[in-house]
PDB file of C-alpha atoms and ligand atoms in Angstrom:
ATOM      1  CA  MET A1134       9.611  24.628   2.996  1.00  0.00           C
ATOM      2  CA  ALA A1135       9.395  21.587   0.838  1.00  0.00           C
ATOM      3  CA  LYS A1136       6.641  19.578  -0.828  1.00  0.00           C
ATOM      4  CA  LEU A1137       6.288  16.044   0.648  1.00  0.00           C
ATOM      5  CA  ASN A1138       5.853  12.819  -1.361  1.00  0.00           C
ATOM      6  CA  ILE A1139       2.168  11.515  -0.770  1.00  0.00           C
ATOM      7  CA  LEU A1140       1.714   7.724  -0.343  1.00  0.00           C
ATOM      8  CA  GLU A1141      -1.025   6.226  -2.500  1.00  0.00           C
ATOM      9  CA  PHE A1142      -3.311   3.272  -1.980  1.00  0.00           C
ATOM     10  CA  PRO A1143      -2.506   0.503  -1.728  1.00  0.00           C
ATOM     11  CA  ASP A1144       0.833   1.191  -0.256  1.00  0.00           C
ATOM     12  CA  PRO A1145       1.232  -0.784   2.796  1.00  0.00           C
ATOM     13  CA  ARG A1146       2.742   2.171   4.890  1.00  0.00           C
ATOM     14  CA  LEU A1147      -0.439   3.583   4.774  1.00  0.00           C
ATOM     15  CA  THR A1148      -1.704   0.994   7.161  1.00  0.00           C
ATOM     16  CA  THR A1149       0.935   2.047   9.899  1.00  0.00           C
ATOM     17  CA  VAL A1150      -0.373   3.138  13.174  1.00  0.00           C
ATOM     18  CA  ALA A1151       1.251   6.257  14.268  1.00  0.00           C
ATOM     19  CA  SER A1152       2.673   6.997  17.721  1.00  0.00           C
ATOM     20  CA  ALA A1153       2.294   9.841  19.860  1.00  0.00           C
ATOM     21  CA  VAL A1154       4.554  13.302  19.366  1.00  0.00           C
ATOM     22  CA  VAL A1155       6.532  13.756  22.261  1.00  0.00           C
ATOM     23  CA  VAL A1156       9.169  16.237  21.106  1.00  0.00           C
ATOM     24  CA  PHE A1157       7.949  19.758  20.150  1.00  0.00           C
ATOM     25  CA  ASP A1158      10.829  21.359  18.327  1.00  0.00           C
ATOM     26  CA  GLU A1159      11.931  23.209  15.347  1.00  0.00           C
ATOM     27  CA  ALA A1160      12.003  19.882  13.275  1.00  0.00           C
ATOM     28  CA  LEU A1161       8.149  19.346  14.312  1.00  0.00           C
ATOM     29  CA  LYS A1162       7.374  23.064  13.032  1.00  0.00           C
ATOM     30  CA  LEU A1163       9.300  22.396   9.838  1.00  0.00           C
ATOM     31  CA  LEU A1164       7.235  19.103   9.153  1.00  0.00           C
ATOM     32  CA  VAL A1165       3.905  20.854   9.982  1.00  0.00           C
ATOM     33  CA  ALA A1166       5.013  23.882   7.394  1.00  0.00           C
ATOM     34  CA  ASP A1167       6.057  21.055   4.771  1.00  0.00           C
ATOM     35  CA  MET A1168       2.784  19.134   5.172  1.00  0.00           C
ATOM     36  CA  THR A1169       0.646  22.242   5.004  1.00  0.00           C
ATOM     37  CA  GLU A1170       2.493  23.235   1.697  1.00  0.00           C
ATOM     38  CA  THR A1171       2.071  19.746   0.508  1.00  0.00           C
ATOM     39  CA  MET A1172      -1.804  19.827   1.280  1.00  0.00           C
ATOM     40  CA  TYR A1173      -2.114  23.169  -0.468  1.00  0.00           C
ATOM     41  CA  SER A1174      -0.328  22.254  -3.527  1.00  0.00           C
ATOM     42  CA  ALA A1175      -2.298  18.938  -3.893  1.00  0.00           C
ATOM     43  CA  HIS A1176      -5.489  20.783  -3.394  1.00  0.00           C
ATOM     44  CA  GLY A1177      -6.621  18.816  -0.378  1.00  0.00           C
ATOM     45  CA  ILE A1178      -8.271  20.217   2.626  1.00  0.00           C
ATOM     46  CA  GLY A1179      -6.457  17.810   5.053  1.00  0.00           C
ATOM     47  CA  LEU A1180      -3.429  15.711   5.154  1.00  0.00           C
ATOM     48  CA  ALA A1181      -2.323  13.245   7.940  1.00  0.00           C
ATOM     49  CA  ALA A1182       1.509  12.807   8.787  1.00  0.00           C
ATOM     50  CA  THR A1183       0.960   9.018   7.892  1.00  0.00           C
ATOM     51  CA  GLN A1184       0.223  10.122   4.150  1.00  0.00           C
ATOM     52  CA  VAL A1185       3.875  11.578   3.894  1.00  0.00           C
ATOM     53  CA  ASN A1186       5.423   8.372   5.548  1.00  0.00           C
ATOM     54  CA  VAL A1187       5.912  10.183   9.088  1.00  0.00           C
ATOM     55  CA  HIS A1188       4.162   7.802  11.413  1.00  0.00           C
ATOM     56  CA  LYS A1189       3.264  10.543  14.134  1.00  0.00           C
ATOM     57  CA  ARG A1190      -0.023  11.612  15.507  1.00  0.00           C
ATOM     58  CA  LEU A1191      -0.227  14.911  13.622  1.00  0.00           C
ATOM     59  CA  LEU A1192      -2.578  16.103  10.911  1.00  0.00           C
ATOM     60  CA  VAL A1193      -3.119  19.583   9.176  1.00  0.00           C
ATOM     61  CA  LEU A1194      -6.206  20.805   7.496  1.00  0.00           C
ATOM     62  CA  ASP A1195      -7.947  23.903   6.297  1.00  0.00           C
ATOM     63  CA  VAL A1196     -11.538  23.927   5.788  1.00  0.00           C
ATOM     64  CA  SER A1197     -11.887  27.445   5.084  1.00  0.00           C
ATOM     65  CA  GLU A1198     -13.336  28.715   1.850  1.00  0.00           C
ATOM     66  CA  GLU A1199     -10.352  31.054   0.957  1.00  0.00           C
ATOM     67  CA  GLN A1200      -8.148  28.110   2.065  1.00  0.00           C
ATOM     68  CA  ASN A1201      -6.276  30.465   4.012  1.00  0.00           C
ATOM     69  CA  GLN A1202      -6.637  29.170   7.643  1.00  0.00           C
ATOM     70  CA  PRO A1203      -4.374  26.375   8.009  1.00  0.00           C
ATOM     71  CA  ARG A1204      -4.591  24.406  11.290  1.00  0.00           C
ATOM     72  CA  VAL A1205      -2.703  21.689  12.966  1.00  0.00           C
ATOM     73  CA  TYR A1206      -3.885  18.934  15.417  1.00  0.00           C
ATOM     74  CA  ILE A1207      -1.309  16.953  17.241  1.00  0.00           C
ATOM     75  CA  ASN A1208      -1.869  14.003  19.464  1.00  0.00           C
ATOM     76  CA  PRO A1209      -5.810  14.433  18.413  1.00  0.00           C
ATOM     77  CA  ASP A1210      -8.299  12.534  20.590  1.00  0.00           C
ATOM     78  CA  ILE A1211     -12.054  12.668  20.043  1.00  0.00           C
ATOM     79  CA  LEU A1212     -13.623  12.911  23.325  1.00  0.00           C
ATOM     80  CA  SER A1213     -17.423  12.625  22.360  1.00  0.00           C
ATOM     81  CA  ARG A1214     -19.340  12.373  19.102  1.00  0.00           C
ATOM     82  CA  SER A1215     -22.874  12.524  18.360  1.00  0.00           C
ATOM     83  CA  GLY A1216     -25.342  12.521  15.149  1.00  0.00           C
ATOM     84  CA  GLU A1217     -24.511  11.205  11.833  1.00  0.00           C
ATOM     85  CA  GLN A1218     -23.720  12.624   8.426  1.00  0.00           C
ATOM     86  CA  SER A1219     -22.641  11.340   5.121  1.00  0.00           C
ATOM     87  CA  HIS A1220     -20.322  13.025   2.718  1.00  0.00           C
ATOM     88  CA  GLU A1221     -18.846  11.983  -0.591  1.00  0.00           C
ATOM     89  CA  GLU A1222     -15.145  11.864   0.507  1.00  0.00           C
ATOM     90  CA  GLY A1223     -11.931  11.717  -1.528  1.00  0.00           C
ATOM     91  CA  CYS A1224      -8.499  11.386  -0.297  1.00  0.00           C
ATOM     92  CA  LEU A1225      -4.941  12.578  -1.566  1.00  0.00           C
ATOM     93  CA  SER A1226      -3.865   8.930  -1.173  1.00  0.00           C
ATOM     94  CA  VAL A1227      -6.650   7.613  -3.279  1.00  0.00           C
ATOM     95  CA  PRO A1228      -6.732  10.028  -6.253  1.00  0.00           C
ATOM     96  CA  GLY A1229      -9.754  10.207  -8.377  1.00  0.00           C
ATOM     97  CA  ILE A1230     -11.984   8.039  -6.158  1.00  0.00           C
ATOM     98  CA  TYR A1231     -14.831   9.273  -4.154  1.00  0.00           C
ATOM     99  CA  ALA A1232     -17.359   7.577  -1.924  1.00  0.00           C
ATOM    100  CA  SER A1233     -20.033   8.356   0.689  1.00  0.00           C
ATOM    101  CA  VAL A1234     -19.021   7.553   4.060  1.00  0.00           C
ATOM    102  CA  LYS A1235     -21.040   7.832   7.309  1.00  0.00           C
ATOM    103  CA  ARG A1236     -19.432   9.865  10.200  1.00  0.00           C
ATOM    104  CA  ALA A1237     -20.420  11.416  13.425  1.00  0.00           C
ATOM    105  CA  GLU A1238     -22.020  14.731  12.784  1.00  0.00           C
ATOM    106  CA  ASN A1239     -20.725  16.562  16.132  1.00  0.00           C
ATOM    107  CA  ILE A1240     -17.488  15.938  17.789  1.00  0.00           C
ATOM    108  CA  THR A1241     -15.374  17.141  20.534  1.00  0.00           C
ATOM    109  CA  VAL A1242     -11.809  17.016  19.963  1.00  0.00           C
ATOM    110  CA  ARG A1243      -8.541  17.455  22.340  1.00  0.00           C
ATOM    111  CA  ALA A1244      -5.421  18.189  20.737  1.00  0.00           C
ATOM    112  CA  VAL A1245      -2.162  19.816  21.139  1.00  0.00           C
ATOM    113  CA  GLY A1246      -0.932  22.879  19.216  1.00  0.00           C
ATOM    114  CA  ILE A1247       2.463  23.650  17.608  1.00  0.00           C
ATOM    115  CA  ASP A1248       3.055  25.571  20.877  1.00  0.00           C
ATOM    116  CA  GLY A1249       2.668  22.359  22.811  1.00  0.00           C
ATOM    117  CA  ILE A1250      -0.504  23.625  24.398  1.00  0.00           C
ATOM    118  CA  SER A1251      -3.539  21.428  24.618  1.00  0.00           C
ATOM    119  CA  PHE A1252      -6.934  22.788  23.590  1.00  0.00           C
ATOM    120  CA  GLU A1253     -10.350  21.319  22.979  1.00  0.00           C
ATOM    121  CA  GLU A1254     -12.961  22.230  20.176  1.00  0.00           C
ATOM    122  CA  GLN A1255     -16.503  21.213  19.244  1.00  0.00           C
ATOM    123  CA  LEU A1256     -16.750  20.730  15.633  1.00  0.00           C
ATOM    124  CA  GLU A1257     -19.506  19.972  13.088  1.00  0.00           C
ATOM    125  CA  GLY A1258     -20.060  19.615   9.411  1.00  0.00           C
ATOM    126  CA  LEU A1259     -17.248  19.271   7.212  1.00  0.00           C
ATOM    127  CA  HIS A1260     -14.642  20.225   9.866  1.00  0.00           C
ATOM    128  CA  ALA A1261     -15.777  17.020  11.722  1.00  0.00           C
ATOM    129  CA  VAL A1262     -15.674  15.062   8.713  1.00  0.00           C
ATOM    130  CA  CYS A1263     -12.215  15.963   7.811  1.00  0.00           C
ATOM    131  CA  ILE A1264     -10.767  15.478  11.219  1.00  0.00           C
ATOM    132  CA  GLN A1265     -12.451  11.910  11.398  1.00  0.00           C
ATOM    133  CA  HIS A1266     -10.985  11.310   8.078  1.00  0.00           C
ATOM    134  CA  GLU A1267      -7.563  12.332   9.059  1.00  0.00           C
ATOM    135  CA  MET A1268      -7.578  10.453  12.338  1.00  0.00           C
ATOM    136  CA  ASP A1269      -8.416   7.299  10.506  1.00  0.00           C
ATOM    137  CA  HIS A1270      -5.227   7.787   8.549  1.00  0.00           C
ATOM    138  CA  LEU A1271      -3.394   7.968  11.843  1.00  0.00           C
ATOM    139  CA  ILE A1272      -4.594   4.570  12.815  1.00  0.00           C
ATOM    140  CA  GLY A1273      -3.757   3.153   9.395  1.00  0.00           C
ATOM    141  CA  ARG A1274      -7.526   3.241   7.866  1.00  0.00           C
ATOM    142  CA  LEU A1275      -8.316   4.825   4.675  1.00  0.00           C
ATOM    143  CA  PHE A1276     -11.925   5.827   3.713  1.00  0.00           C
ATOM    144  CA  VAL A1277     -12.070   3.090   1.187  1.00  0.00           C
ATOM    145  CA  ASP A1278     -11.906   0.555   3.982  1.00  0.00           C
ATOM    146  CA  TYR A1279     -15.507   1.419   4.656  1.00  0.00           C
ATOM    147  CA  LEU A1280     -16.444   0.154   1.336  1.00  0.00           C
ATOM    148  CA  SER A1281     -17.501  -3.418   0.621  1.00  0.00           C
ATOM    149  CA  PRO A1282     -14.370  -5.708  -0.540  1.00  0.00           C
ATOM    150  CA  LEU A1283     -15.697  -5.882  -3.946  1.00  0.00           C
ATOM    151  CA  LYS A1284     -15.914  -1.943  -4.201  1.00  0.00           C
ATOM    152  CA  ARG A1285     -12.449  -1.615  -2.929  1.00  0.00           C
ATOM    153  CA  ASN A1286     -11.127  -4.062  -5.273  1.00  0.00           C
ATOM    154  CA  MET A1287     -12.672  -1.912  -8.025  1.00  0.00           C
ATOM    155  CA  VAL A1288     -11.036   0.995  -6.581  1.00  0.00           C
ATOM    156  CA  ARG A1289      -7.587  -0.864  -6.653  1.00  0.00           C
ATOM    157  CA  LYS A1290      -8.015  -1.949 -10.242  1.00  0.00           C
ATOM    158  CA  LYS A1291      -8.843   1.447 -11.250  1.00  0.00           C
ATOM    159  CA  LEU A1292      -5.968   3.054  -9.601  1.00  0.00           C
ATOM    160  CA  GLU A1293      -3.570   0.308 -11.220  1.00  0.00           C
ATOM    161  CA  LYS A1294      -5.253   1.224 -14.746  1.00  0.00           C
ATOM    162  CA  GLN A1295      -4.723   5.156 -13.936  1.00  0.00           C
ATOM    163  CA  ARG A1296      -1.071   4.407 -12.894  1.00  0.00           C
ATOM    164  CA  LYS A1297      -0.455   2.260 -16.058  1.00  0.00           C
ATOM    165  CA  VAL A1298      -1.877   5.114 -18.393  1.00  0.00           C
ATOM    166  CA  ALA A1299       0.381   7.737 -16.412  1.00  0.00           C
ATOM    167  CA  SER A1300       3.343   5.675 -16.753  1.00  0.00           C
ATOM    168  CA  GLN A1301       2.711   4.818 -20.663  1.00  0.00           C
ATOM    169  CA  GLU A1302       2.451   8.605 -21.187  1.00  0.00           C
ATOM    170  CA  ALA A1303       5.547   9.136 -19.440  1.00  0.00           C
ATOM    171  CA  GLU A1304       7.208   6.638 -21.783  1.00  0.00           C
ATOM    172  CA  ASP A1305       5.634   8.251 -24.833  1.00  0.00           C
ATOM    173  CA  HIS A1306       6.974  11.819 -23.985  1.00  0.00           C
ATOM    174  CA  LEU A1307      10.046  13.386 -23.063  1.00  0.00           C
ATOM    175  CA  VAL A1308       9.591  14.017 -19.278  1.00  0.00           C
ATOM    176  CA  ILE A1309      12.378  16.036 -17.956  1.00  0.00           C
TER     177      ILE A1309
HETATM  178 NI1   NI O1682      -7.156  11.166   3.221  1.00  0.00          NI
END
């Protein structure tokens, strides 16, 4: 397995709309394994293929407390949604930024597993939030897109500043 590079806002590749997975082979299994490892090592609870610059409709997540129940959703579709909830969300592609986003409370999702078999699930709470957040990535949307243009610009500036500090630190130190 390998850790993959995660694209960060405002990288334009994050706005790509992913296409359906049609081939279920060893390469897909490897991608899922790599994405799962990447998600755990970055301490995320979800990761969409878009974020690792693979523009296919699949996502991994683990909303369990022990972080030992990885799940994969391939070609996910939301069949129904109801209710409303707001969570403070973050994103591995927008590091250090958190904002409250309104999502459906209950959803019914249909997706395909790594075995190529279709399944349906009714989800609520954090699991539902996570799927909706990751599915947004697959259509090129980030949670900061729900913010006002003014706030989104503040996020952009904050990230630029963070990166400048990080690269200055790298210059000042011997980074091997
Ligand atoms: Ni995200």
